[in-house]
GROMACS .gro file of C-alpha atoms in nm:
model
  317
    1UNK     CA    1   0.000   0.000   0.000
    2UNK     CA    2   0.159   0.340  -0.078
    3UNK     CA    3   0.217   0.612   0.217
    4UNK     CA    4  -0.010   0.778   0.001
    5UNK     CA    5  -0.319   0.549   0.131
    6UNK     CA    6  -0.244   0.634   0.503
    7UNK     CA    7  -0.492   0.824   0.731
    8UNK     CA    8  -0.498   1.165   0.758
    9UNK     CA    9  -0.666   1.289   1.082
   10UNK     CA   10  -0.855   1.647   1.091
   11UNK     CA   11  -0.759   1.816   1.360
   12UNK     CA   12  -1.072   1.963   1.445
   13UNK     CA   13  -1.217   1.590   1.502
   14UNK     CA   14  -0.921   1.494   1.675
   15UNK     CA   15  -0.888   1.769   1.928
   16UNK     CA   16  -1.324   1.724   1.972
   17UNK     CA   17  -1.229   1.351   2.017
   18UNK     CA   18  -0.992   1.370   2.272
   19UNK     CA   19  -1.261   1.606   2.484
   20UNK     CA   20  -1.552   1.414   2.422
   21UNK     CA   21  -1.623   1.012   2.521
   22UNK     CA   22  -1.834   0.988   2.199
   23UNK     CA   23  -1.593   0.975   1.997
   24UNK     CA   24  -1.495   0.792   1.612
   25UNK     CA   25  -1.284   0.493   1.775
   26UNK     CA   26  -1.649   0.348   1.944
   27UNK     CA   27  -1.770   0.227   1.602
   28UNK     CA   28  -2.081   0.029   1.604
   29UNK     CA   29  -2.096  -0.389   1.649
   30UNK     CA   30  -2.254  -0.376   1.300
   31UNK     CA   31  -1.979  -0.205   1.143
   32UNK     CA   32  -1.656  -0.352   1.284
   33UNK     CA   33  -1.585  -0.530   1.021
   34UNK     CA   34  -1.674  -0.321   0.751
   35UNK     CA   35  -1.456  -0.006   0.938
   36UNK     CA   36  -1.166  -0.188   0.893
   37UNK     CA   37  -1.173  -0.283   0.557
   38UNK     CA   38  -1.281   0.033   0.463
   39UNK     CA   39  -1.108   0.321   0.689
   40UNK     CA   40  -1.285   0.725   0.617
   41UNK     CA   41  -0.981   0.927   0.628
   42UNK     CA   42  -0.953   1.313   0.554
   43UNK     CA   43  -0.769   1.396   0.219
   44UNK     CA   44  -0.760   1.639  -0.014
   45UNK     CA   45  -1.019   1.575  -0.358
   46UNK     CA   46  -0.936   1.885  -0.596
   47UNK     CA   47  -0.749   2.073  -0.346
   48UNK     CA   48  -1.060   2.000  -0.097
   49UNK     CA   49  -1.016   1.866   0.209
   50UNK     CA   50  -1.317   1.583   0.320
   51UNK     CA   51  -1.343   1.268   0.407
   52UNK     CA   52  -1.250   0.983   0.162
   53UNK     CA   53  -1.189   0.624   0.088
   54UNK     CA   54  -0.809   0.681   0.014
   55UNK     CA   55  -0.783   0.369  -0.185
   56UNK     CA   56  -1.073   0.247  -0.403
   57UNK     CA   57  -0.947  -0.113  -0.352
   58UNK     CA   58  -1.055  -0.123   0.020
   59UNK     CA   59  -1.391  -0.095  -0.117
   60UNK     CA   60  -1.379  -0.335  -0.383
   61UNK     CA   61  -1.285  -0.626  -0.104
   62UNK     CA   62  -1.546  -0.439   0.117
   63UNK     CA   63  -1.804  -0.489  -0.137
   64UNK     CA   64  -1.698  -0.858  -0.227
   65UNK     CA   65  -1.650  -0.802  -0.613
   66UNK     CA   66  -1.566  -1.034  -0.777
   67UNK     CA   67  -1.478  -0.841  -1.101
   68UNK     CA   68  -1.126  -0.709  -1.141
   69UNK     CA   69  -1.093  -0.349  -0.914
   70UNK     CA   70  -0.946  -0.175  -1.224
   71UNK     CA   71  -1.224  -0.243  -1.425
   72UNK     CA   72  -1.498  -0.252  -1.178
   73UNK     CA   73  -1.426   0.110  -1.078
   74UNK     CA   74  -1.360   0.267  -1.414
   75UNK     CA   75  -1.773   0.102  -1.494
   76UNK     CA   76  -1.831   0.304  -1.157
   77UNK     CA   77  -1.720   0.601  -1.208
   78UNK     CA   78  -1.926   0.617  -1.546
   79UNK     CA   79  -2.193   0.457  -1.417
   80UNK     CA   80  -2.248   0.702  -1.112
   81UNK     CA   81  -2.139   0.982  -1.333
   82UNK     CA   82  -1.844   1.116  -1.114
   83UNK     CA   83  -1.607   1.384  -1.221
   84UNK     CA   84  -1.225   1.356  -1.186
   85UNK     CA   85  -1.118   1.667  -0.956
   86UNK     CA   86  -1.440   1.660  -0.720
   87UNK     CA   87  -1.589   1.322  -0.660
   88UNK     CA   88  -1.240   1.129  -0.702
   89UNK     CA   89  -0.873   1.120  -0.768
   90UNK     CA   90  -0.629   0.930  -0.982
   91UNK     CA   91  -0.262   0.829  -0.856
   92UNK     CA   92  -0.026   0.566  -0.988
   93UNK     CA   93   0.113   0.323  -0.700
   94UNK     CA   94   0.455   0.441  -0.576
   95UNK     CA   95   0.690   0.109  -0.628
   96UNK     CA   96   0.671  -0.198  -0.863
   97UNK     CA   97   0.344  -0.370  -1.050
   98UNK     CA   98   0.409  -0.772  -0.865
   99UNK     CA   99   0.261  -0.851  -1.188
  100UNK     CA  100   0.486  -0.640  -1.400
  101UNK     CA  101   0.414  -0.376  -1.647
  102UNK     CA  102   0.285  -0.022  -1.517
  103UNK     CA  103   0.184   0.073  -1.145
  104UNK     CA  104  -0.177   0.004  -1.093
  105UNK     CA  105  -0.367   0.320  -1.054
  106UNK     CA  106  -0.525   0.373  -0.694
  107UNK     CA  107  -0.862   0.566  -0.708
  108UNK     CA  108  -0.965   0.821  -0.412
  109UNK     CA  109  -1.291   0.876  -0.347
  110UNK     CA  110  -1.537   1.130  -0.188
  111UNK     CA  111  -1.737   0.953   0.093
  112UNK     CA  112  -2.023   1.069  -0.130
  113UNK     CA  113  -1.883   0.911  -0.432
  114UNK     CA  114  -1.826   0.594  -0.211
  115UNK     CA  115  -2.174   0.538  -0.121
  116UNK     CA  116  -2.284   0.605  -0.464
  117UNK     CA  117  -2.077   0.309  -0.573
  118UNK     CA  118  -2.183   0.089  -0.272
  119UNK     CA  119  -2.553   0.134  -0.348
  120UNK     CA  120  -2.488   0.063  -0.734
  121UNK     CA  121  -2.388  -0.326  -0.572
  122UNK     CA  122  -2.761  -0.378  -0.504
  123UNK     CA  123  -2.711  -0.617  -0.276
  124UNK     CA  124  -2.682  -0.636   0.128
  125UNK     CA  125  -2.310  -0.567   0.147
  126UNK     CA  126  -2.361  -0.256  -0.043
  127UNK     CA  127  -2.647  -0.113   0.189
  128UNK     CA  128  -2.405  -0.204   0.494
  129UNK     CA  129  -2.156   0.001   0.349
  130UNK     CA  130  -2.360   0.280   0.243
  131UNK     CA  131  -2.471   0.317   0.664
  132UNK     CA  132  -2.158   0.293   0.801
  133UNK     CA  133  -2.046   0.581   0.563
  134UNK     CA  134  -2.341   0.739   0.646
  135UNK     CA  135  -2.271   0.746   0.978
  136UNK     CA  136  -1.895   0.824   1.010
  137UNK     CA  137  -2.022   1.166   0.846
  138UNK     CA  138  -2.294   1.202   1.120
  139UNK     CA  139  -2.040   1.148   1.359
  140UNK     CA  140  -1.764   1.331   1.238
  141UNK     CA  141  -2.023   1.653   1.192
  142UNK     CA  142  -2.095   1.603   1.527
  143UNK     CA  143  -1.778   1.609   1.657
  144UNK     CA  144  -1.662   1.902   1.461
  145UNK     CA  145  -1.970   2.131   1.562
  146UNK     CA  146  -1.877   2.027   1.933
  147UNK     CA  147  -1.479   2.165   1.921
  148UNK     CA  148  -1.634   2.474   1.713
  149UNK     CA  149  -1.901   2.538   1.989
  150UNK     CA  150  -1.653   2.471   2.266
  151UNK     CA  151  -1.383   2.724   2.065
  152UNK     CA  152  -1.664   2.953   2.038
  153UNK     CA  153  -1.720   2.945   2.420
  154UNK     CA  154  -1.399   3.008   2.472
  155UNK     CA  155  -1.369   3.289   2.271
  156UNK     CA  156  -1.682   3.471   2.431
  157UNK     CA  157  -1.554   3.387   2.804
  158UNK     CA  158  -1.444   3.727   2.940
  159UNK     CA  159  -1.078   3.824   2.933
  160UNK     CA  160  -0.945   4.024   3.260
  161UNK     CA  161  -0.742   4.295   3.215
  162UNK     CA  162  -0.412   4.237   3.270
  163UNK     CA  163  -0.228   4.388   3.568
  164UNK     CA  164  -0.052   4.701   3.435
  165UNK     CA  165  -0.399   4.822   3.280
  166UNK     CA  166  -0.569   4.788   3.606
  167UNK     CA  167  -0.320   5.010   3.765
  168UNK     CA  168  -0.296   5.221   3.490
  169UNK     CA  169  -0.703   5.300   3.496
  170UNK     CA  170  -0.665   5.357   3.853
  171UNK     CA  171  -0.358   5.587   3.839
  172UNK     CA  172  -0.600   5.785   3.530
  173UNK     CA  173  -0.899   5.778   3.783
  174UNK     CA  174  -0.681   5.911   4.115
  175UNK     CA  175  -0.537   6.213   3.896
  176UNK     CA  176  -0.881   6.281   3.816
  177UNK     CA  177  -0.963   6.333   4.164
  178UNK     CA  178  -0.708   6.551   4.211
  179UNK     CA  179  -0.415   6.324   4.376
  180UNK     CA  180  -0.054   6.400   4.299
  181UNK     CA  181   0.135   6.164   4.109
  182UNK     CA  182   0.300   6.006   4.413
  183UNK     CA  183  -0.064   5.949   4.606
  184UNK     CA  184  -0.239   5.833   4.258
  185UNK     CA  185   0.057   5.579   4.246
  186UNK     CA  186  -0.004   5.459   4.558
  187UNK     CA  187  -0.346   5.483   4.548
  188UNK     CA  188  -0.349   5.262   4.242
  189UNK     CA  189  -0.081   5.010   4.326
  190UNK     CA  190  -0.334   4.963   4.668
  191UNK     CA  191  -0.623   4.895   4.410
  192UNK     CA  192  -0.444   4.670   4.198
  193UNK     CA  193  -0.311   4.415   4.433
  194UNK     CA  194  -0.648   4.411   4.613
  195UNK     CA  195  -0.810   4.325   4.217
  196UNK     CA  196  -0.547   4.116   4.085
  197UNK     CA  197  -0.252   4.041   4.392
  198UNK     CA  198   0.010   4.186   4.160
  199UNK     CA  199   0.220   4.444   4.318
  200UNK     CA  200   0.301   4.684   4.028
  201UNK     CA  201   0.578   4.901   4.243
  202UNK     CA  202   0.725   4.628   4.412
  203UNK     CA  203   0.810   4.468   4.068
  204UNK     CA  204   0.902   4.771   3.929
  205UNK     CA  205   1.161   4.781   4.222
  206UNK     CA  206   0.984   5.073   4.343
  207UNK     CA  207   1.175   5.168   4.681
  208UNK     CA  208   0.925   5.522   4.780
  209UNK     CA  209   0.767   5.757   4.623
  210UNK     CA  210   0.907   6.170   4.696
  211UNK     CA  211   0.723   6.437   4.683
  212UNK     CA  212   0.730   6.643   4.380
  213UNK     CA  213   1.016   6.947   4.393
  214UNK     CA  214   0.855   7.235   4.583
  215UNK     CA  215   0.592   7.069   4.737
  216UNK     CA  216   0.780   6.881   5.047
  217UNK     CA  217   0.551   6.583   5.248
  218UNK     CA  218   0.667   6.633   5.613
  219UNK     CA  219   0.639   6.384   5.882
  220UNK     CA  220   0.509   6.467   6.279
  221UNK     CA  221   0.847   6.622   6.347
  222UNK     CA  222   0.910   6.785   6.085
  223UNK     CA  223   0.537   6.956   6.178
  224UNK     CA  224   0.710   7.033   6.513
  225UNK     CA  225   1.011   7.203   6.383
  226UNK     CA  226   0.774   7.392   6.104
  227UNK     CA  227   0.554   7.510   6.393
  228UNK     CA  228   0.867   7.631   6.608
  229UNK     CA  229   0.981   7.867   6.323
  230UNK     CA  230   0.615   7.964   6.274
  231UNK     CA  231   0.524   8.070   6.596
  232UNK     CA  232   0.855   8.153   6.782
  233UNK     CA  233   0.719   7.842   7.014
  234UNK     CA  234   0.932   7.557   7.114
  235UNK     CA  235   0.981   7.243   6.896
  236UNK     CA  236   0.716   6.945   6.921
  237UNK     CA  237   0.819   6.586   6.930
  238UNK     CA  238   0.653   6.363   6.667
  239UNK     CA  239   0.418   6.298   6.957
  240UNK     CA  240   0.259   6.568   7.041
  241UNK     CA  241   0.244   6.673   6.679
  242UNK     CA  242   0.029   6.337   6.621
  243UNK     CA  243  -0.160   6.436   6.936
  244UNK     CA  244  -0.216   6.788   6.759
  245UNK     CA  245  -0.369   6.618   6.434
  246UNK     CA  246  -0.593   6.404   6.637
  247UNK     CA  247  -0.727   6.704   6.846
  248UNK     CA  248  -0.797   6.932   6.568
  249UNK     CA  249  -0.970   6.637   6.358
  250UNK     CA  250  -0.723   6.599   6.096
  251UNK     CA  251  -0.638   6.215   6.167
  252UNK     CA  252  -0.754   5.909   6.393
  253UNK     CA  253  -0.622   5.630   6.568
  254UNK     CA  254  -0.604   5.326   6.296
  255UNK     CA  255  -0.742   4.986   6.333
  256UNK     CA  256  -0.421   4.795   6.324
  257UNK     CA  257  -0.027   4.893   6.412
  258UNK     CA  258   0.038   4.846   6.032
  259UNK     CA  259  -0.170   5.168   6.042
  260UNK     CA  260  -0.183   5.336   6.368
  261UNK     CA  261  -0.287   5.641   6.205
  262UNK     CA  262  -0.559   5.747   5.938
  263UNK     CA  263  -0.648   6.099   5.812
  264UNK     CA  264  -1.011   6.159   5.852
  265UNK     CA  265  -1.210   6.371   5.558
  266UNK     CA  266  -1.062   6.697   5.672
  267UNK     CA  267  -0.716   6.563   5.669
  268UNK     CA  268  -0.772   6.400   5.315
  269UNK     CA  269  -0.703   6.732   5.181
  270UNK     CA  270  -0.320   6.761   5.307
  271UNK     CA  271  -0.212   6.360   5.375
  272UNK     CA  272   0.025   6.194   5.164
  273UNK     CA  273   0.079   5.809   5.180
  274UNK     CA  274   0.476   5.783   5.084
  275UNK     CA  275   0.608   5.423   5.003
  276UNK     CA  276   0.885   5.258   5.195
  277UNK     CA  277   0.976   4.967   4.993
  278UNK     CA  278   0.911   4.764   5.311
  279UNK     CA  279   0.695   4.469   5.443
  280UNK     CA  280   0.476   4.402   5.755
  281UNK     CA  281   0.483   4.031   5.879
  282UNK     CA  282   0.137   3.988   5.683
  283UNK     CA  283   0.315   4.101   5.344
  284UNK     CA  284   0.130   4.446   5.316
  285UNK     CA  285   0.337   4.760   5.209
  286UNK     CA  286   0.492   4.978   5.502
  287UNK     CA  287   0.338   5.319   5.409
  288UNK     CA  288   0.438   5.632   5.593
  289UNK     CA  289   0.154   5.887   5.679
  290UNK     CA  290   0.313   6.236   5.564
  291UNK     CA  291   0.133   6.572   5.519
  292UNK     CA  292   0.205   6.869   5.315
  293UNK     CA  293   0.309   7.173   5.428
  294UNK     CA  294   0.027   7.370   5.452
  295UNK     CA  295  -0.073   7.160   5.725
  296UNK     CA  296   0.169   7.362   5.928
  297UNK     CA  297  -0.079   7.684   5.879
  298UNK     CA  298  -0.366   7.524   5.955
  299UNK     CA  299  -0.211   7.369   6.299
  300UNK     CA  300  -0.118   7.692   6.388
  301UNK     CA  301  -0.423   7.858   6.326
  302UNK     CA  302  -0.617   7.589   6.499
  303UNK     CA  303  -0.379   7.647   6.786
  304UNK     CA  304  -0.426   8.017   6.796
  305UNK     CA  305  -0.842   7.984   6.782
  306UNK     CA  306  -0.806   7.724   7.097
  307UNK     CA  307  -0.600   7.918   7.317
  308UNK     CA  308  -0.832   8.272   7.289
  309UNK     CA  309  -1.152   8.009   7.389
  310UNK     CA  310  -1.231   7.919   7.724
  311UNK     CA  311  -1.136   7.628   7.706
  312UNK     CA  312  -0.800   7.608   7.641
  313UNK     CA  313  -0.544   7.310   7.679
  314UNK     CA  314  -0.208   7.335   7.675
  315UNK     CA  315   0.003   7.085   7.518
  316UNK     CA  316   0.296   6.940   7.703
  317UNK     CA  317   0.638   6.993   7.530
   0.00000   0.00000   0.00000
């Protein structure tokens, strides 16, 4: 038999095969036999690819003739009225005619063409034939509208955005609201692990986040020394300046000692969030609560209004 004969499998059926129990290897009781005599491959038939009968002479000892196959199928082909190109192929043998003179000529034919033939046998072999042909085409259109629905499904399933978009929506939506580029890159690298667990800055090798030039983020003592040149007063620890921001409601005591302290809505408008490149035990960022430096102002005025009021309370140094 020449290599030209062998099976050619369609991927589509094989990859639907290999998904699906039901596939073309459980062939029928009644056909057994007949399947593997006569083997439906996929081959091209006038540069089409379908399934065939690669080698007319499968069929002839299918079909029990008893006539010679060269002769039997050229009466065939006229009889059924095929045409060369679309319902069948011509190709000589590769290697030597046994019984000398030129290579025999191996037919291949449409499954269509195939059953044609079979049902021009009249007889019970024939009809057989014609059903299990009718049925690997059944079956094989079965398979290959199952792998095209299950590619289709595939295809509609939603796709979710990939890390750097997320962060980069969010970084688009905190400028928006008015954060600096520092707090919208925090802000955004918060959201994005939260959405997706990727850490944008930490891959980035992000170490912290400055302020922009002219615009310094000052910590609690920094506040204090700020205050001291502002007022002529004497310089606050960090302590008393956090003390300070809690009194005048511009922070709050935070829920965990990852975050002892939180600005509240009036302090939104002059806390900065400043990256430190490190890790608490439970993997979150270290963040550092900073403020800008108009918070100095508004300490002092707040300072100023208490101490004319009746109520007045003096904080220790």
């Amino acid at each position: 038999m020449s290599d030209r004969n062998m099976a050619v499998t369609n991927p589509c059926v094989q990859n639907a095969c290999s998904e699906h129990s039901g596939n073309m290897s459980i062939i029928p009781v009644e056909f057994s036999e007949i399947a593997a005599l006569c083997t439906a491959t996929e081959d091209a038939i006038g540069g089409v690819m379908q399934l065939c009968i690669a080698d007319h002479r499968t069929l002839h000892t299918g079909l029990s003739v008893g006539r010679d196959h060269t002769t039997w199928i050229k009466g065939r082909v006229k009889d059924c009225g095929l045409v060369e190109g679309r319902d069948y192929e011509v190709f000589p043998e590769t290697g030597e005619n046994p019984l000398g003179g030129r290579p025999a000529k191996v037919y291949r034919l449409s499954l269509h063409a195939a059953k044609e033939i079979a049902m021009m046998e009249g007889n019970d072999k024939g009809k057989l034939i014609r059903r299990y042909f009718i049925w690997v085409e059944e079956n094989a259109r079965r398979l290959v509208d199952t792998a095209r629905a299950s590619v289709q499904r595939r295809e509609r399933a939603p796709r979710l955005p990939s890390p750097n978009t997320v962060f980069r929506d969010y970084m688009r939506t905190m400028k928006m609201l008015g954060f600096d580029a520092s707090e919208a890159a925090l802000a955004a690298n918060r959201a994005t692990v939260a959405e997706t667990g990727k850490d944008i800055l930490e891959t980035a090798g992000v170490k912290a986040l400055v302020a922009p030039s002219g615009s310094p983020h000052l910590s609690p003592s920094d506040i204090g020394a700020e205050l001291a040149a502002l007022t002529g007063g004497p310089v606050l620890s960090g302590q008393k300046v956090n003390t300070l921001l809690l009194r005048y409601g511009f922070q709050e005591k935070g829920a965990s000692k990852a975050a002892p302290w939180m600005p509240t809505e009036k302090g939104e408008l002059f806390k900065h969030w400043t990256v430190t490149g490190k890790k608490h035990s439970d993997g979150t960022s270290v963040n550092w609560l900073r403020w800008n430096a108009s918070i100095v102002s508004e300490l002092a005025a707040a300072m100023t209004a208490e101490s004319h009021s009746p109520s007045d309370q003096t904080i220790q140094h």
